[in-house]
Each structure stands twice: as structure tokens, then as C-alpha cells.
PDB file of C-alpha atoms in Angstrom:
ATOM      1  CA  MET A   1      75.656  53.469 -11.977  1.00 53.00           C
ATOM      2  CA  ASP A   2      74.550  49.930 -11.211  1.00 61.00           C
ATOM      3  CA  GLU A   3      74.561  49.034  -7.561  1.00 76.00           C
ATOM      4  CA  THR A   4      74.345  45.439  -6.476  1.00 82.00           C
ATOM      5  CA  PRO A   5      71.272  45.037  -4.278  1.00 85.00           C
ATOM      6  CA  THR A   6      71.924  44.041  -0.698  1.00 89.00           C
ATOM      7  CA  PRO A   7      70.810  40.464  -0.116  1.00 89.00           C
ATOM      8  CA  LYS A   8      67.894  39.944   2.244  1.00 92.00           C
ATOM      9  CA  PRO A   9      68.828  38.601   5.712  1.00 92.00           C
ATOM     10  CA  GLU A  10      66.782  35.440   5.138  1.00 94.00           C
ATOM     11  CA  ASP A  11      68.697  34.751   1.907  1.00 95.00           C
ATOM     12  CA  VAL A  12      72.038  35.283   3.659  1.00 95.00           C
ATOM     13  CA  LEU A  13      71.036  32.956   6.502  1.00 95.00           C
ATOM     14  CA  SER A  14      69.677  30.325   4.126  1.00 96.00           C
ATOM     15  CA  ALA A  15      72.971  30.238   2.221  1.00 97.00           C
ATOM     16  CA  LEU A  16      74.975  30.076   5.460  1.00 97.00           C
ATOM     17  CA  LEU A  17      72.785  27.300   6.851  1.00 97.00           C
ATOM     18  CA  GLU A  18      73.397  25.278   3.712  1.00 98.00           C
ATOM     19  CA  ARG A  19      77.144  25.773   4.164  1.00 98.00           C
ATOM     20  CA  LEU A  20      76.947  24.851   7.870  1.00 98.00           C
ATOM     21  CA  GLN A  21      75.446  21.532   6.742  1.00 97.00           C
ATOM     22  CA  SER A  22      78.186  20.899   4.176  1.00 97.00           C
ATOM     23  CA  GLU A  23      80.216  17.705   4.354  1.00 97.00           C
ATOM     24  CA  ASP A  24      83.369  19.813   3.907  1.00 98.00           C
ATOM     25  CA  ALA A  25      84.802  20.964   7.259  1.00 98.00           C
ATOM     26  CA  GLY A  26      86.465  23.963   5.598  1.00 97.00           C
ATOM     27  CA  GLU A  27      83.124  25.094   4.230  1.00 98.00           C
ATOM     28  CA  ARG A  28      81.494  24.730   7.667  1.00 98.00           C
ATOM     29  CA  LEU A  29      84.324  26.729   9.277  1.00 98.00           C
ATOM     30  CA  SER A  30      84.036  29.466   6.681  1.00 98.00           C
ATOM     31  CA  ALA A  31      80.289  29.751   7.269  1.00 98.00           C
ATOM     32  CA  ILE A  32      80.776  29.937  11.042  1.00 98.00           C
ATOM     33  CA  ARG A  33      83.347  32.691  10.617  1.00 96.00           C
ATOM     34  CA  GLN A  34      80.983  34.645   8.365  1.00 96.00           C
ATOM     35  CA  LEU A  35      78.335  34.510  11.084  1.00 95.00           C
ATOM     36  CA  THR A  36      80.611  36.560  13.349  1.00 91.00           C
ATOM     37  CA  ALA A  37      80.133  39.570  11.064  1.00 93.00           C
ATOM     38  CA  LEU A  38      76.326  39.428  11.163  1.00 94.00           C
ATOM     39  CA  ASN A  39      74.055  41.098  13.676  1.00 93.00           C
ATOM     40  CA  PHE A  40      71.136  38.770  12.888  1.00 94.00           C
ATOM     41  CA  SER A  41      70.521  35.034  12.873  1.00 95.00           C
ATOM     42  CA  SER A  42      67.765  32.428  12.964  1.00 93.00           C
ATOM     43  CA  GLU A  43      66.629  29.513  15.068  1.00 90.00           C
ATOM     44  CA  ALA A  44      67.700  27.090  12.311  1.00 93.00           C
ATOM     45  CA  VAL A  45      71.228  28.528  12.210  1.00 96.00           C
ATOM     46  CA  ARG A  46      71.498  28.447  16.006  1.00 94.00           C
ATOM     47  CA  ASN A  47      70.265  24.832  16.090  1.00 92.00           C
ATOM     48  CA  GLU A  48      72.864  23.855  13.503  1.00 96.00           C
ATOM     49  CA  LEU A  49      75.614  25.584  15.502  1.00 96.00           C
ATOM     50  CA  GLU A  50      74.528  23.637  18.586  1.00 94.00           C
ATOM     51  CA  LYS A  51      74.755  20.364  16.641  1.00 95.00           C
ATOM     52  CA  LEU A  52      78.192  21.247  15.303  1.00 97.00           C
ATOM     53  CA  ALA A  53      79.444  22.313  18.734  1.00 96.00           C
ATOM     54  CA  ALA A  54      78.221  19.097  20.321  1.00 94.00           C
ATOM     55  CA  SER A  55      79.170  16.497  17.766  1.00 94.00           C
ATOM     56  CA  ASP A  56      81.120  17.644  14.716  1.00 97.00           C
ATOM     57  CA  ALA A  57      83.823  15.183  13.686  1.00 96.00           C
ATOM     58  CA  ASP A  58      86.263  18.071  13.126  1.00 97.00           C
ATOM     59  CA  GLU A  59      87.444  19.523  16.455  1.00 97.00           C
ATOM     60  CA  SER A  60      88.097  22.985  15.026  1.00 97.00           C
ATOM     61  CA  VAL A  61      84.549  23.162  13.661  1.00 97.00           C
ATOM     62  CA  GLY A  62      83.187  22.172  17.062  1.00 96.00           C
ATOM     63  CA  ARG A  63      85.296  24.813  18.840  1.00 97.00           C
ATOM     64  CA  GLU A  64      84.353  27.572  16.391  1.00 97.00           C
ATOM     65  CA  ALA A  65      80.663  26.620  16.555  1.00 97.00           C
ATOM     66  CA  LEU A  66      80.764  26.706  20.353  1.00 95.00           C
ATOM     67  CA  ALA A  67      82.392  30.143  20.284  1.00 96.00           C
ATOM     68  CA  ALA A  68      79.826  31.376  17.738  1.00 96.00           C
ATOM     69  CA  LEU A  69      76.998  30.403  20.073  1.00 95.00           C
ATOM     70  CA  SER A  70      78.108  33.196  22.401  1.00 94.00           C
ATOM     71  CA  LEU A  71      77.796  35.872  19.709  1.00 94.00           C
ATOM     72  CA  PRO A  72      75.165  38.525  20.511  1.00 93.00           C
ATOM     73  CA  ALA A  73      72.996  37.551  17.530  1.00 92.00           C
ATOM     74  CA  GLN A  74      72.986  33.895  18.606  1.00 92.00           C
ATOM     75  CA  ARG A  75      72.211  34.749  22.239  1.00 90.00           C
ATOM     76  CA  ASN A  76      69.339  36.926  21.039  1.00 87.00           C
ATOM     77  CA  VAL A  77      67.884  34.041  19.017  1.00 86.00           C
ATOM     78  CA  ARG A  78      68.145  31.723  22.007  1.00 80.00           C
ATOM     79  CA  ARG A  79      66.419  34.232  24.236  1.00 77.00           C
ATOM     80  CA  HIS A  80      63.501  34.619  21.796  1.00 71.00           C
ATOM     81  CA  PHE A  81      63.017  30.996  20.815  1.00 66.00           C
ATOM     82  CA  ASN A  82      64.074  29.067  23.882  1.00 63.00           C
ATOM     83  CA  LYS A  83      61.224  26.944  25.161  1.00 68.00           C
ATOM     84  CA  VAL A  84      63.218  25.594  28.102  1.00 66.00           C
ATOM     85  CA  ASN A  85      63.940  27.846  31.063  1.00 70.00           C
ATOM     86  CA  LYS A  86      67.562  28.616  31.925  1.00 71.00           C
ATOM     87  CA  THR A  87      67.788  26.248  34.908  1.00 80.00           C
ATOM     88  CA  SER A  88      66.323  23.284  33.020  1.00 77.00           C
ATOM     89  CA  ARG A  89      68.576  23.979  30.037  1.00 68.00           C
ATOM     90  CA  ARG A  90      71.633  23.953  32.311  1.00 77.00           C
ATOM     91  CA  VAL A  91      70.583  20.576  33.767  1.00 81.00           C
ATOM     92  CA  LEU A  92      70.026  19.159  30.271  1.00 74.00           C
ATOM     93  CA  LEU A  93      73.427  20.350  29.087  1.00 74.00           C
ATOM     94  CA  GLN A  94      75.120  18.823  32.131  1.00 77.00           C
ATOM     95  CA  GLU A  95      73.422  15.510  31.335  1.00 76.00           C
ATOM     96  CA  ILE A  96      74.752  15.651  27.780  1.00 74.00           C
ATOM     97  CA  GLU A  97      78.322  16.156  28.971  1.00 62.00           C
TER      98      GLU A  97
END
């Protein structure tokens, strides 16, 4: 009985990051939707989601990316890698808007 080995989390995230950076909006959307099923992420994936949420040319990609940023795995990444305190981050985000 041959079982397919489970891919390593870093391999999964690397493939998804590549798809998040695709020029095809459908590919980006698909990658974002796949992230909802994961309980892990990375700083690079979170950064890409932030870029997509803020400035993607496709509105649906931007909306989905923004929603994905509130996923538990993404919040956990932010909490561990955030170098800006919560108050300063809020001020920065208000300036962007």
C-alpha cells in the first residue's frame, strides 16, 4: 500500500505564495481560499495578503485577501512577527486609507 507523503508546511506555503503572486486573479483567489483550510502560515504569506488587500487590481481578490488576514493562522503570524505595536500600526493603517 503506497501512501502519498504529506507535504511539509513550508512546501505548501511556498507553493501558495507563488500562486498569490500570480498575474492571474483566479489563481490568486484560489490560493487565498486554500489558506482558509490551513492552521499555519508564514510572514511572507501574510505580507503578500496585506499587499493584495491594499492594492490588488481585482476587487474580489482584495476583499478575499482582507478577509483572510483575520484568519487565526494569519493573526498568529502577525502577533509573532509584528515589529510595530498595535497603536502605531493602527495609526499607520489610518494614514494609508
